[in-house]
Amino acid sequence: MVRGARYAYLALAWLFLAGVVLQVFFIGLALFDSSADSALHRDFGYILQLVPLVVLIAAFVARAGRTRILQAASLMAVIIVFPTLPLFRDSVPFVAAFHPIGALLGFWLGIVVMRGATTL
């Protein structure tokens, strides 16, 4: 069971990174293709938010160790907080502007989690 969870942990980390790349592509479509709608970026982002939770659960089941579990928890925290920032677009645009930075931070943490899962 632990061995299977470790493979799942690794696969989910890779899946998250692929999802972030796809998410960036979707916002590129919305920005540069006049027929594209940003709803695809938004809706896929809500689905993508679930992956770090499953990564964290897989890290626990895989007995990945305290450091890797904390890394997965940090990834989950970032991916829960930063997608809410565009909600402040009208009231506090300065805060909403941190949304793309959250994507970079989430991608970097995803790489950290993936590397930890790979060495496990």
PDB file of C-alpha atoms in Angstrom:
ATOM      1  CA  MET A   1       0.000   0.000   0.000  1.00  0.00           C
ATOM      2  CA  VAL A   2       2.801   2.430   0.856  1.00  0.00           C
ATOM      3  CA  ARG A   3       4.600   1.687  -2.398  1.00  0.00           C
ATOM      4  CA  GLY A   4       1.457   2.330  -4.435  1.00  0.00           C
ATOM      5  CA  ALA A   5       0.826   5.545  -2.507  1.00  0.00           C
ATOM      6  CA  ARG A   6       4.342   6.699  -3.340  1.00  0.00           C
ATOM      7  CA  TYR A   7       3.714   6.189  -7.041  1.00  0.00           C
ATOM      8  CA  ALA A   8       0.379   7.987  -6.696  1.00  0.00           C
ATOM      9  CA  TYR A   9       2.111  10.828  -4.844  1.00  0.00           C
ATOM     10  CA  LEU A  10       4.610  11.186  -7.689  1.00  0.00           C
ATOM     11  CA  ALA A  11       1.964  10.952 -10.413  1.00  0.00           C
ATOM     12  CA  LEU A  12      -0.242  13.520  -8.697  1.00  0.00           C
ATOM     13  CA  ALA A  13       2.671  15.933  -8.323  1.00  0.00           C
ATOM     14  CA  TRP A  14       3.366  15.645 -12.052  1.00  0.00           C
ATOM     15  CA  LEU A  15      -0.342  15.992 -12.795  1.00  0.00           C
ATOM     16  CA  PHE A  16      -0.463  19.218 -10.800  1.00  0.00           C
ATOM     17  CA  LEU A  17       2.506  20.683 -12.688  1.00  0.00           C
ATOM     18  CA  ALA A  18       0.945  19.751 -16.022  1.00  0.00           C
ATOM     19  CA  GLY A  19      -2.284  21.358 -14.848  1.00  0.00           C
ATOM     20  CA  VAL A  20      -0.521  24.620 -14.024  1.00  0.00           C
ATOM     21  CA  VAL A  21       1.039  24.703 -17.499  1.00  0.00           C
ATOM     22  CA  LEU A  22      -2.389  24.050 -19.018  1.00  0.00           C
ATOM     23  CA  GLN A  23      -3.863  26.785 -16.821  1.00  0.00           C
ATOM     24  CA  VAL A  24      -1.335  29.299 -18.152  1.00  0.00           C
ATOM     25  CA  PHE A  25      -2.225  28.213 -21.693  1.00  0.00           C
ATOM     26  CA  PHE A  26      -5.919  28.791 -20.968  1.00  0.00           C
ATOM     27  CA  ILE A  27      -5.342  32.351 -19.790  1.00  0.00           C
ATOM     28  CA  GLY A  28      -3.183  32.898 -22.863  1.00  0.00           C
ATOM     29  CA  LEU A  29      -6.121  31.810 -24.991  1.00  0.00           C
ATOM     30  CA  ALA A  30      -8.372  34.227 -23.157  1.00  0.00           C
ATOM     31  CA  LEU A  31      -5.909  37.085 -23.637  1.00  0.00           C
ATOM     32  CA  PHE A  32      -4.862  36.511 -27.235  1.00  0.00           C
ATOM     33  CA  ASP A  33      -7.764  34.737 -28.930  1.00  0.00           C
ATOM     34  CA  SER A  34     -10.739  37.019 -29.245  1.00  0.00           C
ATOM     35  CA  SER A  35     -13.135  34.065 -29.366  1.00  0.00           C
ATOM     36  CA  ALA A  36     -11.800  32.489 -26.162  1.00  0.00           C
ATOM     37  CA  ASP A  37     -13.411  33.099 -22.808  1.00  0.00           C
ATOM     38  CA  SER A  38     -11.618  33.370 -19.494  1.00  0.00           C
ATOM     39  CA  ALA A  39     -14.253  31.057 -17.996  1.00  0.00           C
ATOM     40  CA  LEU A  40     -12.160  28.069 -19.098  1.00  0.00           C
ATOM     41  CA  HIS A  41      -9.214  29.406 -17.091  1.00  0.00           C
ATOM     42  CA  ARG A  42     -11.430  30.091 -14.069  1.00  0.00           C
ATOM     43  CA  ASP A  43     -13.296  26.772 -14.127  1.00  0.00           C
ATOM     44  CA  PHE A  44     -10.202  24.663 -14.700  1.00  0.00           C
ATOM     45  CA  GLY A  45      -8.529  26.539 -11.841  1.00  0.00           C
ATOM     46  CA  TYR A  46     -11.267  25.457  -9.460  1.00  0.00           C
ATOM     47  CA  ILE A  47     -10.756  21.845 -10.508  1.00  0.00           C
ATOM     48  CA  LEU A  48      -6.976  22.209 -10.235  1.00  0.00           C
ATOM     49  CA  GLN A  49      -7.392  23.393  -6.624  1.00  0.00           C
ATOM     50  CA  LEU A  50      -8.401  19.863  -5.640  1.00  0.00           C
ATOM     51  CA  VAL A  51      -5.154  18.234  -6.769  1.00  0.00           C
ATOM     52  CA  PRO A  52      -2.909  19.575  -3.935  1.00  0.00           C
ATOM     53  CA  LEU A  53      -5.368  18.185  -1.383  1.00  0.00           C
ATOM     54  CA  VAL A  54      -5.046  14.734  -2.953  1.00  0.00           C
ATOM     55  CA  VAL A  55      -1.249  15.197  -3.127  1.00  0.00           C
ATOM     56  CA  LEU A  56      -1.229  15.924   0.606  1.00  0.00           C
ATOM     57  CA  ILE A  57      -3.310  12.841   1.360  1.00  0.00           C
ATOM     58  CA  ALA A  58      -1.023  10.728  -0.835  1.00  0.00           C
ATOM     59  CA  ALA A  59       2.023  12.122   1.010  1.00  0.00           C
ATOM     60  CA  PHE A  60       0.510  11.003   4.322  1.00  0.00           C
ATOM     61  CA  VAL A  61      -0.359   7.531   3.049  1.00  0.00           C
ATOM     62  CA  ALA A  62       3.059   7.219   1.372  1.00  0.00           C
ATOM     63  CA  ARG A  63       4.752   8.031   4.683  1.00  0.00           C
ATOM     64  CA  ALA A  64       6.711  10.685   2.834  1.00  0.00           C
ATOM     65  CA  GLY A  65       8.173  12.240   5.946  1.00  0.00           C
ATOM     66  CA  ARG A  66       7.576  15.490   7.757  1.00  0.00           C
ATOM     67  CA  THR A  67       9.397  17.746   5.281  1.00  0.00           C
ATOM     68  CA  ARG A  68       7.581  16.415   2.226  1.00  0.00           C
ATOM     69  CA  ILE A  69       4.225  16.545   3.997  1.00  0.00           C
ATOM     70  CA  LEU A  70       4.857  20.173   4.984  1.00  0.00           C
ATOM     71  CA  GLN A  71       5.818  20.979   1.404  1.00  0.00           C
ATOM     72  CA  ALA A  72       2.575  19.428   0.153  1.00  0.00           C
ATOM     73  CA  ALA A  73       0.617  21.343   2.810  1.00  0.00           C
ATOM     74  CA  SER A  74       2.303  24.587   1.735  1.00  0.00           C
ATOM     75  CA  LEU A  75       1.357  23.878  -1.860  1.00  0.00           C
ATOM     76  CA  MET A  76      -2.224  23.290  -0.807  1.00  0.00           C
ATOM     77  CA  ALA A  77      -2.309  26.549   1.185  1.00  0.00           C
ATOM     78  CA  VAL A  78      -0.974  28.587  -1.722  1.00  0.00           C
ATOM     79  CA  ILE A  79      -3.391  27.018  -4.185  1.00  0.00           C
ATOM     80  CA  ILE A  80      -6.330  27.702  -1.891  1.00  0.00           C
ATOM     81  CA  VAL A  81      -5.444  31.354  -1.169  1.00  0.00           C
ATOM     82  CA  PHE A  82      -4.167  32.765  -4.455  1.00  0.00           C
ATOM     83  CA  PRO A  83      -7.166  31.884  -6.670  1.00  0.00           C
ATOM     84  CA  THR A  84      -9.324  34.081  -4.434  1.00  0.00           C
ATOM     85  CA  LEU A  85      -7.277  37.194  -5.177  1.00  0.00           C
ATOM     86  CA  PRO A  86      -9.069  38.148  -8.429  1.00  0.00           C
ATOM     87  CA  LEU A  87     -12.193  38.655  -6.316  1.00  0.00           C
ATOM     88  CA  PHE A  88     -10.531  41.853  -5.070  1.00  0.00           C
ATOM     89  CA  ARG A  89     -10.161  43.259  -8.600  1.00  0.00           C
ATOM     90  CA  ASP A  90     -12.706  46.039  -8.093  1.00  0.00           C
ATOM     91  CA  SER A  91     -12.149  46.865  -4.431  1.00  0.00           C
ATOM     92  CA  VAL A  92      -8.373  46.418  -3.996  1.00  0.00           C
ATOM     93  CA  PRO A  93      -6.701  45.946  -7.399  1.00  0.00           C
ATOM     94  CA  PHE A  94      -3.254  45.936  -5.790  1.00  0.00           C
ATOM     95  CA  VAL A  95      -4.136  42.717  -3.941  1.00  0.00           C
ATOM     96  CA  ALA A  96      -5.670  41.126  -7.050  1.00  0.00           C
ATOM     97  CA  ALA A  97      -2.431  41.793  -8.919  1.00  0.00           C
ATOM     98  CA  PHE A  98      -0.711  39.132  -6.799  1.00  0.00           C
ATOM     99  CA  HIS A  99      -2.730  36.382  -8.517  1.00  0.00           C
ATOM    100  CA  PRO A 100      -0.097  35.661 -11.227  1.00  0.00           C
ATOM    101  CA  ILE A 101       2.607  35.672  -8.567  1.00  0.00           C
ATOM    102  CA  GLY A 102       0.628  32.965  -6.802  1.00  0.00           C
ATOM    103  CA  ALA A 103       0.737  30.926  -9.997  1.00  0.00           C
ATOM    104  CA  LEU A 104       4.527  31.216 -10.065  1.00  0.00           C
ATOM    105  CA  LEU A 105       4.769  30.323  -6.394  1.00  0.00           C
ATOM    106  CA  GLY A 106       2.419  27.379  -6.884  1.00  0.00           C
ATOM    107  CA  PHE A 107       4.436  26.130  -9.845  1.00  0.00           C
ATOM    108  CA  TRP A 108       7.688  26.422  -7.879  1.00  0.00           C
ATOM    109  CA  LEU A 109       6.186  24.589  -4.889  1.00  0.00           C
ATOM    110  CA  GLY A 110       4.832  21.978  -7.295  1.00  0.00           C
ATOM    111  CA  ILE A 111       8.370  21.402  -8.542  1.00  0.00           C
ATOM    112  CA  VAL A 112       9.618  21.121  -4.953  1.00  0.00           C
ATOM    113  CA  VAL A 113       6.900  18.569  -4.153  1.00  0.00           C
ATOM    114  CA  MET A 114       7.559  16.641  -7.370  1.00  0.00           C
ATOM    115  CA  ARG A 115      11.290  16.477  -6.675  1.00  0.00           C
ATOM    116  CA  GLY A 116      10.599  15.228  -3.161  1.00  0.00           C
ATOM    117  CA  ALA A 117       8.225  12.600  -4.516  1.00  0.00           C
ATOM    118  CA  THR A 118      10.806  11.546  -7.097  1.00  0.00           C
ATOM    119  CA  THR A 119      13.557  11.032  -4.526  1.00  0.00           C
ATOM    120  CA  LEU A 120      11.171   9.074  -2.299  1.00  0.00           C
TER     121      LEU A 120
END
